[in-house]
Amino acid sequence: MSDHAAHVPGLAHHFVNMEQQKEAGTIGMWLFLLTEIMFFGGLFLAYTIYRAKYPDGFLQGSHLLSVPLGGLNTVVLIVSSLTMAMAVYYSQLGERKKLLGFLALTLILGSVFLVVKYFEYAEKFQHHLFPAHWMYNPAADHPPTQYHGQVQVFLWIYFMMTGLHALHMIIGIGLLLVIMFMAHKGKFSKQYNSPVELFGLYWHFVDIVWIFLFPLLYLTGYHVGGGH
Amino acid sequence: MSLFSFQIPFMPEQASKFALEVDLFYIALWLITIGVTIGIVIAIFVFMVKYKRRHNGEIPDQIEGHMMLEILWSVIPFIICIGIFAWGAKIYYQMYSEPKESLEIFVTGKQWMWRAQHPDGQREINTLHVPVGRRVKLTMTSEDVLHAYFIPAFRTKTDVVPGRYTTTWFEATKPGTYHIFCAEYCGTQHSGMIGTVTAMEPGEYQAWLGGGTNEPPAIVGERLFSSLACNTCHTADGKGRGPKLTELYGKQVKLNNGSSVTFDDTYIRESILDPAAKVVENYQVIMPSFRGQISEEQIGQVIAYLKSIGPKDGDAAAKPAATAAAKPAAAKPAPAATK
Amino acid sequence: MATEVMAQAEESRTNYLTNGHTVKSWLLTLDHKRIGLLYLFSISIFFAIGGIYAALIRLELITPQGDLMTAETYNRVFTMHGVMMIFFFLIPSIPATLGNFLLPLMLGTKDVAFPRLNLLSWYVFMVGAILMLITIMSGGVDTGWTFYPPYSSIYSNSQVTLAGVSIFITGFSSILTGLNFMVTIHTMRAPGLTWFRLPLFVWAHYATSLIQVLGTPVVAITVLALAFERTLQIGIFDPKLGGDPVLFQHMFWFYSHPAVYIMIIPSMGVISELIANMTRKKVFGYHFVAFSSLAIAVFGFLVWGHHMFTSSQSMYAGMVFSLITYAVAIPSAIKTFNWTATIFKGSVSYDTPMIYALAFIGLFTIGGMTGLFLAALGLDVHLHDTYFVVAHFHYVMVGGAIIGYLGGLHFWWPKMTGRMYPEVWGRISAAIVFLGFNLTFFPQFIVGYLGMPRRYHAYVPEYQVWHILSTAGASLLAIGFIMPVVYLAWSLKYGEKAGDNPWMAAGLEWETSSPPPTENFTYQPVINHDAYEFENVKEIKEAAAKEAALQTA
């Protein structure tokens, strides 16, 4: 009998063995990321259509965003992907301390991203650039008056895309805390480490989304120069 | 075609040139449907009776499948489907190819009524008077939500979309009064957004047109053009702060971003409401938006005016769409002159 | 002797129903079978609510004047009918109930891949549903289930935002279920159970899950955007604010057309099982039936524009969408022909599930063929947004999806509960459903071609006769739907004990006891043959042996 199978740590009772469990987790995570692509896909579609419809508004709108801050965040996220990859690597070697160290680094970098994002958002709110109708009231030169409506469209796309992305970051940090807690408790070993690996997939995905968002939103009008 | 238009049960009246073909198509599809359904039902009944389970322990001989049959019942339906597609696409193409010579009526949908304005200026609400035997083109837009202009007797329907123009055309073949329905759900009184279209003999239509004292839209549009001070910038000599608009309708215009756009209804409307969207080459964005100061109907009148001062017929640059009834202000449309 | 002991053990073994009787043991269960029943119970309530709305619609339409309720009420009623039936009944109907219950049984495994996620799906579904009930209580929605802006985003005075949030949340339940099923089918098949040995029910659910996983996120983001436009007044879809109303239609139908296949493909899977088992024949052309499900799912993503032939999209876009739509018709035709061929030279039982299966074939044929009318460009211009469309999708959704659901429910009822439903009542109600359904919806084809637009509270008097016929049919249909509720509930206590395999059906789920134990199988099933091999069914062998003995005697 395979009764002893139930005693393998980390193996849920309904799976036959570790391989099956790991395969299920991996396929599950990839499918989940597929749904995420479709989810963001709707917004990318809206971006494409409105950019074609309002090219000038998008140029003007992108000048409202801070390239240095966006660039900083891009670097932060790319580095966090590296630390996450290292965490996955050490989880597979079963090195608990290094695993925890790299998870902590990832956590710090993720938080830095969100703090920077917070300042970017706060600045927009201060300048009445949040596109809700009762608030949207850009100062006279910023953006040029005749593009108000178009820039408003750009700004809702900006807020919706980056907001959704930030939400994914927040969820990611929550999950990261859980993973760190599990690692701290010594749940992971050479044999059982798929949660770290699967979380790593999620983290990289969120990172990649940002890699698309940064040029599409921040750099769209960069070649035209500051404008003001 | 009036030769064939007799009243068939279960069908609305056939009162336009499209009606007969749509109906024939519809009947053909029902014949296929009934044929297939009856075939399958008979097969099922025969099998049920013939192969009824006789005793509890029986296991019939198994049949895995039959490649030839599978190919047959994939390929034959496919061919039928392609046939149906082609027939449907042909009718659709006719419906969506704008006629060269037509009577143009401007229709505005608004919760919950239909406004129409004829080229001679006659206006009506929830009714539409059209001459028999003449192609009528409707240019439509909505002031609020989505609507759809549906005339069952003519077998035409087109969504009426805010923010853009949609067109449809028909040629009434039989004098009479038929329903207009709003077919796209538009709110509380959606089912009350109905009206009647009256198809009349051309003579009667002329008489009906004469009954009103309205001015043609192009004339009203000309007055709007000066009362809204458009003419201070868009001067006729081309030296104003805005581009010259005479002799322009239907032509290509170069924009400041390098692309070009046709100076048509949609572009004129966009430029009035959102002047910064597409700016003509070598001009500055100084025009204010007229959003909120001008109604859809008035925009239609300005367009009619710009059309009336557009290029003369036969101008090489003019597109067919632009030549159609280009000068509603200049002359009364002469019915039957086209043939 | 050993077998006797085992038989006794079998008798006293707790099954999944008796394994815990507390409310907690149900609400916190990770057992896919119990979760299936939780869904069954919840969606039955939502079906009843949707049904009450349907009854109100039919009552209102008896007279042309619109005198039973105000236009405003009527608009809310038909919207809530659509929303309830589509998002809270049809989409979860077969996958979440029968699918949840049967998939692990058919795969020979103990549970779905992610049991906690499975329970979470149900909770997410219930949160969405409760939000929708709150929406109803606070006035409902009057936009139609399609939520077209700018009416929904700016002009409507009803609870659109709340409804949007509810649908957004419910969508995640559907995504999680689909994801769970796909992973389960990929990784949890019993030893020897290769892809082409899977029952067609499983293939159908695989195709369905694919749509759920790929399509639902798009509608989720769309309703979210709609809710933002409504609350913040930002220009996403309203042209006055700089948006594009047709973009919403594209994004909405990109999901909502495939969603139609979420509703019908599982039903097709059920029908494949019913026909094979009720005629004791292998499904004719197994591979074709299996792949046609996938083909429908894949092509289904490419045809959304056929809802927009009159919407001002370009003529050539219309042609492309029309052509691809006909490509979807082929796999549906293949299925229908293969089912019919399966009955040929079978051993046909006349029990209730078979009656439902045959009703499905007939009604789905009409539903599918009338789809060809609507995909035909020139004809759709006339038919679009009329009662012809209403009739068409009810033939597919009720005549297809619900009939399949009822057939499946009757067929697997003994497995789920251990009791038989009363066969005579089953047949009578199936016949009533069939007749009532046709009387309700066939007149709508006619009145639709005559020009009656959908979503009309009042209409012109010449259409009245068709509406009266339709309402008469609806009353009959209501009886047909209420009867099973009564006798199925009755059978829970008084029904005949079913035994493990009352239909002498082939399939792993019939090899375990009825109701199955919590871990599904007391042994690890190993499969060494195709689906629908009736020579392997021991109950048939026993019956044959008995008959042979009788004959010789």
Short mmCIF file of C-alpha atoms in Angstrom, two decimals, chain B:
data_model
loop_
_atom_site.label_atom_id
_atom_site.label_comp_id
_atom_site.label_asym_id
_atom_site.label_seq_id
_atom_site.Cartn_x
_atom_site.Cartn_y
_atom_site.Cartn_z
CA MET B 1 -40.44 43.89 -58.70
CA SER B 2 -43.92 44.90 -57.67
CA LEU B 3 -44.92 42.00 -59.85
CA PHE B 4 -43.75 39.61 -57.15
CA SER B 5 -44.76 41.47 -54.06
CA PHE B 6 -47.77 39.65 -52.77
CA GLN B 7 -48.54 39.26 -49.08
CA ILE B 8 -46.98 36.08 -47.72
CA PRO B 9 -48.22 34.88 -44.35
CA PHE B 10 -45.89 35.28 -41.36
CA MET B 11 -44.07 38.11 -43.05
CA PRO B 12 -44.23 41.85 -42.78
CA GLU B 13 -45.29 43.75 -45.86
CA GLN B 14 -42.79 43.92 -48.68
CA ALA B 15 -42.41 47.59 -49.34
CA SER B 16 -38.83 48.12 -50.43
CA LYS B 17 -36.50 46.85 -53.08
CA PHE B 18 -34.65 44.71 -50.49
CA ALA B 19 -37.76 43.08 -49.10
CA LEU B 20 -38.31 40.48 -51.78
CA GLU B 21 -34.77 39.17 -51.80
CA VAL B 22 -34.53 39.11 -48.01
CA ASP B 23 -37.80 37.19 -47.88
CA LEU B 24 -36.72 34.69 -50.52
CA PHE B 25 -33.51 34.16 -48.60
CA TYR B 26 -35.45 33.72 -45.38
CA ILE B 27 -37.79 31.17 -46.95
CA ALA B 28 -34.87 29.27 -48.43
CA LEU B 29 -33.22 29.07 -45.04
CA TRP B 30 -36.41 27.81 -43.42
CA LEU B 31 -36.70 25.14 -46.09
CA ILE B 32 -33.16 23.97 -45.29
CA THR B 33 -33.86 24.13 -41.57
CA ILE B 34 -37.10 22.20 -41.81
CA GLY B 35 -35.48 19.67 -44.13
CA VAL B 36 -32.60 19.01 -41.78
CA THR B 37 -34.76 18.97 -38.67
CA ILE B 38 -37.32 16.62 -40.15
CA GLY B 39 -34.56 14.38 -41.45
CA ILE B 40 -32.99 14.10 -38.02
CA VAL B 41 -36.31 13.67 -36.22
CA ILE B 42 -37.40 10.91 -38.58
CA ALA B 43 -34.06 9.17 -38.19
CA ILE B 44 -34.37 9.38 -34.40
CA PHE B 45 -37.90 7.99 -34.40
CA VAL B 46 -37.08 5.15 -36.76
CA PHE B 47 -34.02 4.20 -34.72
CA MET B 48 -35.95 4.46 -31.47
CA VAL B 49 -38.70 2.15 -32.59
CA LYS B 50 -36.53 -0.25 -34.54
CA TYR B 51 -33.76 -0.58 -32.02
CA LYS B 52 -35.81 -0.45 -28.83
CA ARG B 53 -34.08 -2.30 -26.02
CA ARG B 54 -35.54 -5.84 -26.07
CA HIS B 55 -33.94 -7.28 -22.97
CA ASN B 56 -31.79 -6.05 -20.17
CA GLY B 57 -28.65 -7.97 -20.95
CA GLU B 58 -28.25 -7.01 -24.56
CA ILE B 59 -25.17 -5.33 -25.93
CA PRO B 60 -25.53 -4.14 -29.50
CA ASP B 61 -22.72 -4.50 -32.00
CA GLN B 62 -20.40 -1.56 -31.65
CA ILE B 63 -19.63 0.83 -34.48
CA GLU B 64 -16.58 2.98 -33.95
CA GLY B 65 -17.38 5.48 -36.64
CA HIS B 66 -17.16 5.90 -40.36
CA MET B 67 -14.60 8.20 -41.93
CA MET B 68 -16.49 8.68 -45.18
CA LEU B 69 -19.66 9.67 -43.37
CA GLU B 70 -17.79 12.11 -41.17
CA ILE B 71 -16.26 13.76 -44.20
CA LEU B 72 -19.63 13.85 -45.95
CA TRP B 73 -21.46 15.47 -43.08
CA SER B 74 -18.70 17.99 -42.58
CA VAL B 75 -18.21 18.93 -46.20
CA ILE B 76 -21.84 19.11 -47.29
CA PRO B 77 -22.91 21.45 -44.46
CA PHE B 78 -19.77 23.47 -45.15
CA ILE B 79 -20.72 23.95 -48.78
CA ILE B 80 -24.27 24.86 -47.83
CA CYS B 81 -22.93 27.31 -45.26
CA ILE B 82 -20.67 28.97 -47.79
CA GLY B 83 -23.66 29.32 -50.08
CA ILE B 84 -25.68 30.95 -47.31
CA PHE B 85 -22.78 33.21 -46.47
CA ALA B 86 -22.42 34.34 -50.06
CA TRP B 87 -26.10 35.07 -50.48
CA GLY B 88 -26.21 36.98 -47.19
CA ALA B 89 -23.05 38.90 -48.01
CA LYS B 90 -24.44 39.88 -51.41
CA ILE B 91 -27.57 41.42 -49.89
CA TYR B 92 -25.51 43.09 -47.19
CA TYR B 93 -23.19 44.55 -49.79
CA GLN B 94 -26.15 46.08 -51.61
CA MET B 95 -27.51 47.49 -48.39
CA TYR B 96 -24.21 49.05 -47.45
CA SER B 97 -23.16 50.37 -50.84
CA GLU B 98 -24.37 53.91 -50.83
CA PRO B 99 -26.45 54.77 -53.87
CA LYS B 100 -25.03 57.32 -56.28
CA GLU B 101 -28.11 59.43 -56.59
CA SER B 102 -30.38 59.67 -53.61
CA LEU B 103 -32.63 61.80 -51.52
CA GLU B 104 -30.73 62.51 -48.33
CA ILE B 105 -32.61 62.83 -45.08
CA PHE B 106 -30.93 63.67 -41.83
CA VAL B 107 -32.22 61.72 -38.83
CA THR B 108 -31.49 62.36 -35.18
CA GLY B 109 -32.36 59.90 -32.44
CA LYS B 110 -33.00 61.21 -28.97
CA GLN B 111 -34.58 59.59 -25.92
CA TRP B 112 -37.32 58.84 -27.04
CA MET B 113 -38.14 60.32 -30.41
CA TRP B 114 -36.98 60.38 -34.00
CA ARG B 115 -36.39 63.71 -35.70
CA ALA B 116 -35.98 63.92 -39.44
CA GLN B 117 -35.09 66.80 -41.68
CA HIS B 118 -35.57 66.72 -45.43
CA PRO B 119 -33.24 68.49 -47.85
CA ASP B 120 -35.97 71.05 -48.47
CA GLY B 121 -36.11 71.90 -44.83
CA GLN B 122 -39.29 70.06 -43.97
CA ARG B 123 -38.99 68.56 -40.50
CA GLU B 124 -40.94 65.89 -38.78
CA ILE B 125 -40.93 63.98 -35.51
CA ASN B 126 -41.61 60.23 -35.28
CA THR B 127 -42.78 60.15 -38.86
CA LEU B 128 -40.92 59.94 -42.10
CA HIS B 129 -42.34 60.76 -45.50
CA VAL B 130 -40.54 59.34 -48.48
CA PRO B 131 -41.31 59.12 -52.17
CA VAL B 132 -41.85 55.73 -53.78
CA GLY B 133 -39.39 54.65 -56.48
CA ARG B 134 -36.58 56.89 -55.36
CA ARG B 135 -33.54 55.93 -53.36
CA VAL B 136 -33.58 57.50 -49.93
CA LYS B 137 -30.45 57.73 -47.86
CA LEU B 138 -30.66 58.36 -44.13
CA THR B 139 -27.71 59.93 -42.36
CA MET B 140 -28.22 59.38 -38.68
CA THR B 141 -26.78 60.22 -35.35
CA SER B 142 -27.90 60.20 -31.76
CA GLU B 143 -27.90 62.95 -29.19
CA ASP B 144 -27.65 60.62 -26.23
CA VAL B 145 -27.57 56.82 -26.18
CA LEU B 146 -27.58 54.08 -28.79
CA HIS B 147 -30.72 53.67 -30.84
CA ALA B 148 -31.47 51.72 -33.99
CA TYR B 149 -33.64 52.78 -36.89
CA PHE B 150 -35.69 49.78 -37.91
CA ILE B 151 -38.31 49.67 -40.66
CA PRO B 152 -39.55 46.05 -40.85
CA ALA B 153 -41.44 46.60 -44.09
CA PHE B 154 -38.24 47.78 -45.76
CA ARG B 155 -36.06 45.11 -44.04
CA THR B 156 -33.54 47.73 -43.02
CA LYS B 157 -32.05 48.47 -39.65
CA THR B 158 -29.04 50.49 -38.61
CA ASP B 159 -27.77 51.46 -35.21
CA VAL B 160 -27.86 55.15 -34.46
CA VAL B 161 -24.71 55.89 -32.52
CA PRO B 162 -23.84 59.02 -30.59
CA GLY B 163 -20.62 60.63 -31.71
CA ARG B 164 -20.66 59.30 -35.23
CA TYR B 165 -22.76 59.15 -38.36
CA THR B 166 -24.27 55.98 -39.66
CA THR B 167 -26.11 55.69 -42.92
CA THR B 168 -28.67 53.41 -44.43
CA TRP B 169 -30.64 53.53 -47.61
CA PHE B 170 -33.76 52.02 -49.13
CA GLU B 171 -36.10 52.43 -52.04
CA ALA B 172 -39.76 52.18 -51.18
CA THR B 173 -41.77 50.28 -53.75
CA LYS B 174 -45.29 50.43 -52.44
CA PRO B 175 -47.20 53.43 -51.15
CA GLY B 176 -48.43 52.94 -47.62
CA THR B 177 -47.73 53.52 -43.98
CA TYR B 178 -45.31 51.26 -42.15
CA HIS B 179 -43.79 50.99 -38.71
CA ILE B 180 -40.57 52.56 -37.53
CA PHE B 181 -39.20 50.90 -34.38
CA CYS B 182 -36.23 51.69 -32.23
CA ALA B 183 -34.49 48.33 -32.09
CA GLU B 184 -31.55 49.08 -29.84
CA TYR B 185 -32.55 49.29 -26.21
CA CYS B 186 -32.37 52.94 -25.17
CA GLY B 187 -34.00 53.29 -21.79
CA THR B 188 -37.35 53.61 -20.10
CA GLN B 189 -39.55 54.52 -23.06
CA HIS B 190 -37.65 52.37 -25.57
CA SER B 191 -40.87 50.69 -26.68
CA GLY B 192 -42.43 54.11 -27.16
CA MET B 193 -39.74 55.26 -29.57
CA ILE B 194 -41.77 54.19 -32.54
CA GLY B 195 -43.24 55.96 -35.47
CA THR B 196 -44.45 55.54 -39.00
CA VAL B 197 -42.88 55.87 -42.37
CA THR B 198 -45.23 56.93 -45.14
CA ALA B 199 -44.26 56.02 -48.65
CA MET B 200 -45.98 58.30 -51.15
CA GLU B 201 -46.16 58.72 -54.88
CA PRO B 202 -43.53 61.29 -55.94
CA GLY B 203 -46.15 63.87 -56.77
CA GLU B 204 -47.80 63.54 -53.39
CA TYR B 205 -44.40 63.75 -51.75
CA GLN B 206 -43.71 67.03 -53.51
CA ALA B 207 -47.06 68.34 -52.37
CA TRP B 208 -46.30 67.23 -48.85
CA LEU B 209 -42.95 68.99 -48.95
CA GLY B 210 -44.61 72.15 -50.11
CA GLY B 211 -46.95 72.09 -47.13
CA GLY B 212 -44.34 73.40 -44.75
CA THR B 213 -42.69 76.78 -44.55
CA ASN B 214 -39.32 75.48 -43.49
CA GLU B 215 -36.09 76.57 -44.96
CA PRO B 216 -33.70 74.06 -46.43
CA PRO B 217 -31.01 72.96 -43.97
CA ALA B 218 -28.26 74.39 -46.11
CA ILE B 219 -29.76 77.87 -45.77
CA VAL B 220 -30.15 77.48 -42.02
CA GLY B 221 -26.61 76.15 -41.94
CA GLU B 222 -25.34 79.20 -43.77
CA ARG B 223 -27.00 81.44 -41.19
CA LEU B 224 -25.45 79.35 -38.38
CA PHE B 225 -22.10 79.65 -40.09
CA SER B 226 -22.23 83.40 -39.66
CA SER B 227 -24.12 83.59 -36.36
CA LEU B 228 -21.57 81.29 -34.72
CA ALA B 229 -18.88 83.47 -36.32
CA CYS B 230 -17.34 80.59 -38.24
CA ASN B 231 -16.99 82.90 -41.23
CA THR B 232 -14.68 85.30 -39.41
CA CYS B 233 -11.86 82.76 -39.55
CA HIS B 234 -12.96 80.41 -42.33
CA THR B 235 -13.07 83.16 -44.93
CA ALA B 236 -13.87 82.47 -48.54
CA ASP B 237 -10.62 84.02 -49.78
CA GLY B 238 -8.47 81.52 -47.88
CA LYS B 239 -6.62 84.24 -46.00
CA GLY B 240 -8.41 83.76 -42.66
CA ARG B 241 -7.03 82.17 -39.53
CA GLY B 242 -8.82 78.99 -40.41
CA PRO B 243 -8.73 77.00 -43.65
CA LYS B 244 -11.01 77.97 -46.48
CA LEU B 245 -14.02 75.65 -46.59
CA THR B 246 -15.54 76.37 -49.97
CA GLU B 247 -15.00 73.82 -52.72
CA LEU B 248 -13.66 71.46 -50.07
CA TYR B 249 -16.39 68.94 -49.26
CA GLY B 250 -15.38 65.39 -50.14
CA LYS B 251 -11.75 66.26 -50.81
CA GLN B 252 -8.66 65.08 -49.00
CA VAL B 253 -7.16 67.47 -46.47
CA LYS B 254 -3.56 67.33 -45.25
CA LEU B 255 -3.10 67.44 -41.50
CA ASN B 256 -0.30 68.89 -39.42
CA ASN B 257 0.82 65.45 -38.30
CA GLY B 258 1.51 64.40 -41.85
CA SER B 259 -1.55 62.22 -42.40
CA SER B 260 -4.58 63.24 -44.38
CA VAL B 261 -8.31 62.92 -43.91
CA THR B 262 -11.38 63.26 -46.08
CA PHE B 263 -13.34 66.45 -45.43
CA ASP B 264 -16.64 64.67 -44.87
CA ASP B 265 -19.56 64.64 -42.42
CA THR B 266 -17.65 62.82 -39.70
CA TYR B 267 -14.60 65.07 -39.93
CA ILE B 268 -16.65 68.26 -39.97
CA ARG B 269 -18.60 67.11 -36.94
CA GLU B 270 -15.43 66.16 -35.07
CA SER B 271 -13.78 69.47 -35.88
CA ILE B 272 -16.75 71.46 -34.60
CA LEU B 273 -16.88 69.55 -31.31
CA ASP B 274 -13.20 68.78 -30.83
CA PRO B 275 -11.17 71.19 -32.99
CA ALA B 276 -7.82 69.98 -31.68
CA ALA B 277 -8.34 66.39 -32.77
CA LYS B 278 -7.23 66.77 -36.38
CA VAL B 279 -5.68 70.08 -37.35
CA VAL B 280 -5.11 71.07 -40.96
CA GLU B 281 -1.53 71.55 -42.03
CA ASN B 282 -0.08 75.04 -41.47
CA TYR B 283 -2.89 76.12 -39.14
CA GLN B 284 -2.83 76.68 -35.39
CA VAL B 285 -5.16 75.17 -32.83
CA ILE B 286 -7.06 78.32 -31.97
CA MET B 287 -10.61 77.27 -32.68
CA PRO B 288 -12.71 76.80 -29.54
CA SER B 289 -14.93 73.76 -29.17
CA PHE B 290 -18.61 74.29 -29.93
CA ARG B 291 -19.63 71.36 -27.77
CA GLY B 292 -22.77 72.30 -25.88
CA GLN B 293 -23.46 75.33 -28.09
CA ILE B 294 -24.66 73.46 -31.13
CA SER B 295 -27.12 70.58 -31.42
CA GLU B 296 -26.69 67.51 -33.60
CA GLU B 297 -29.37 68.84 -35.89
CA GLN B 298 -27.56 72.16 -36.27
CA ILE B 299 -24.31 70.34 -37.01
CA GLY B 300 -26.21 68.54 -39.75
CA GLN B 301 -27.31 71.92 -41.11
CA VAL B 302 -23.78 73.30 -41.12
CA ILE B 303 -22.67 70.18 -42.95
CA ALA B 304 -25.45 70.66 -45.47
CA TYR B 305 -24.24 74.23 -46.00
CA LEU B 306 -20.61 73.16 -46.47
CA LYS B 307 -21.80 70.52 -48.85
CA SER B 308 -23.76 73.09 -50.81
CA ILE B 309 -20.65 75.21 -51.28
CA GLY B 310 -18.60 72.11 -52.07
CA PRO B 311 -17.06 71.23 -55.41
CA LYS B 312 -19.35 71.12 -58.43
CA ASP B 313 -20.42 67.75 -59.85
CA GLY B 314 -17.85 66.07 -61.96
CA ASP B 315 -14.97 67.48 -59.98
CA ALA B 316 -12.24 64.88 -60.24
CA ALA B 317 -11.30 65.07 -56.57
CA ALA B 318 -14.81 64.62 -55.28
CA LYS B 319 -15.74 61.21 -53.99
CA PRO B 320 -18.99 59.60 -55.07
CA ALA B 321 -20.45 60.02 -51.61
CA ALA B 322 -19.93 63.72 -51.80
CA THR B 323 -21.57 64.17 -55.15
CA ALA B 324 -24.75 62.53 -54.06
CA ALA B 325 -27.36 65.25 -53.85
CA ALA B 326 -24.61 67.72 -53.28
CA LYS B 327 -26.63 70.85 -53.70
CA PRO B 328 -29.86 70.48 -51.83
CA ALA B 329 -30.04 74.24 -51.52
CA ALA B 330 -29.47 74.99 -55.14
CA ALA B 331 -32.43 73.29 -56.67
CA LYS B 332 -35.46 71.30 -55.75
CA PRO B 333 -34.62 67.66 -56.24
CA ALA B 334 -36.14 66.52 -59.45
CA PRO B 335 -37.52 63.00 -58.93
CA ALA B 336 -37.15 60.45 -61.66
CA ALA B 337 -34.62 62.65 -63.39
CA THR B 338 -32.03 60.02 -62.56
CA LYS B 339 -33.42 57.40 -64.85
#
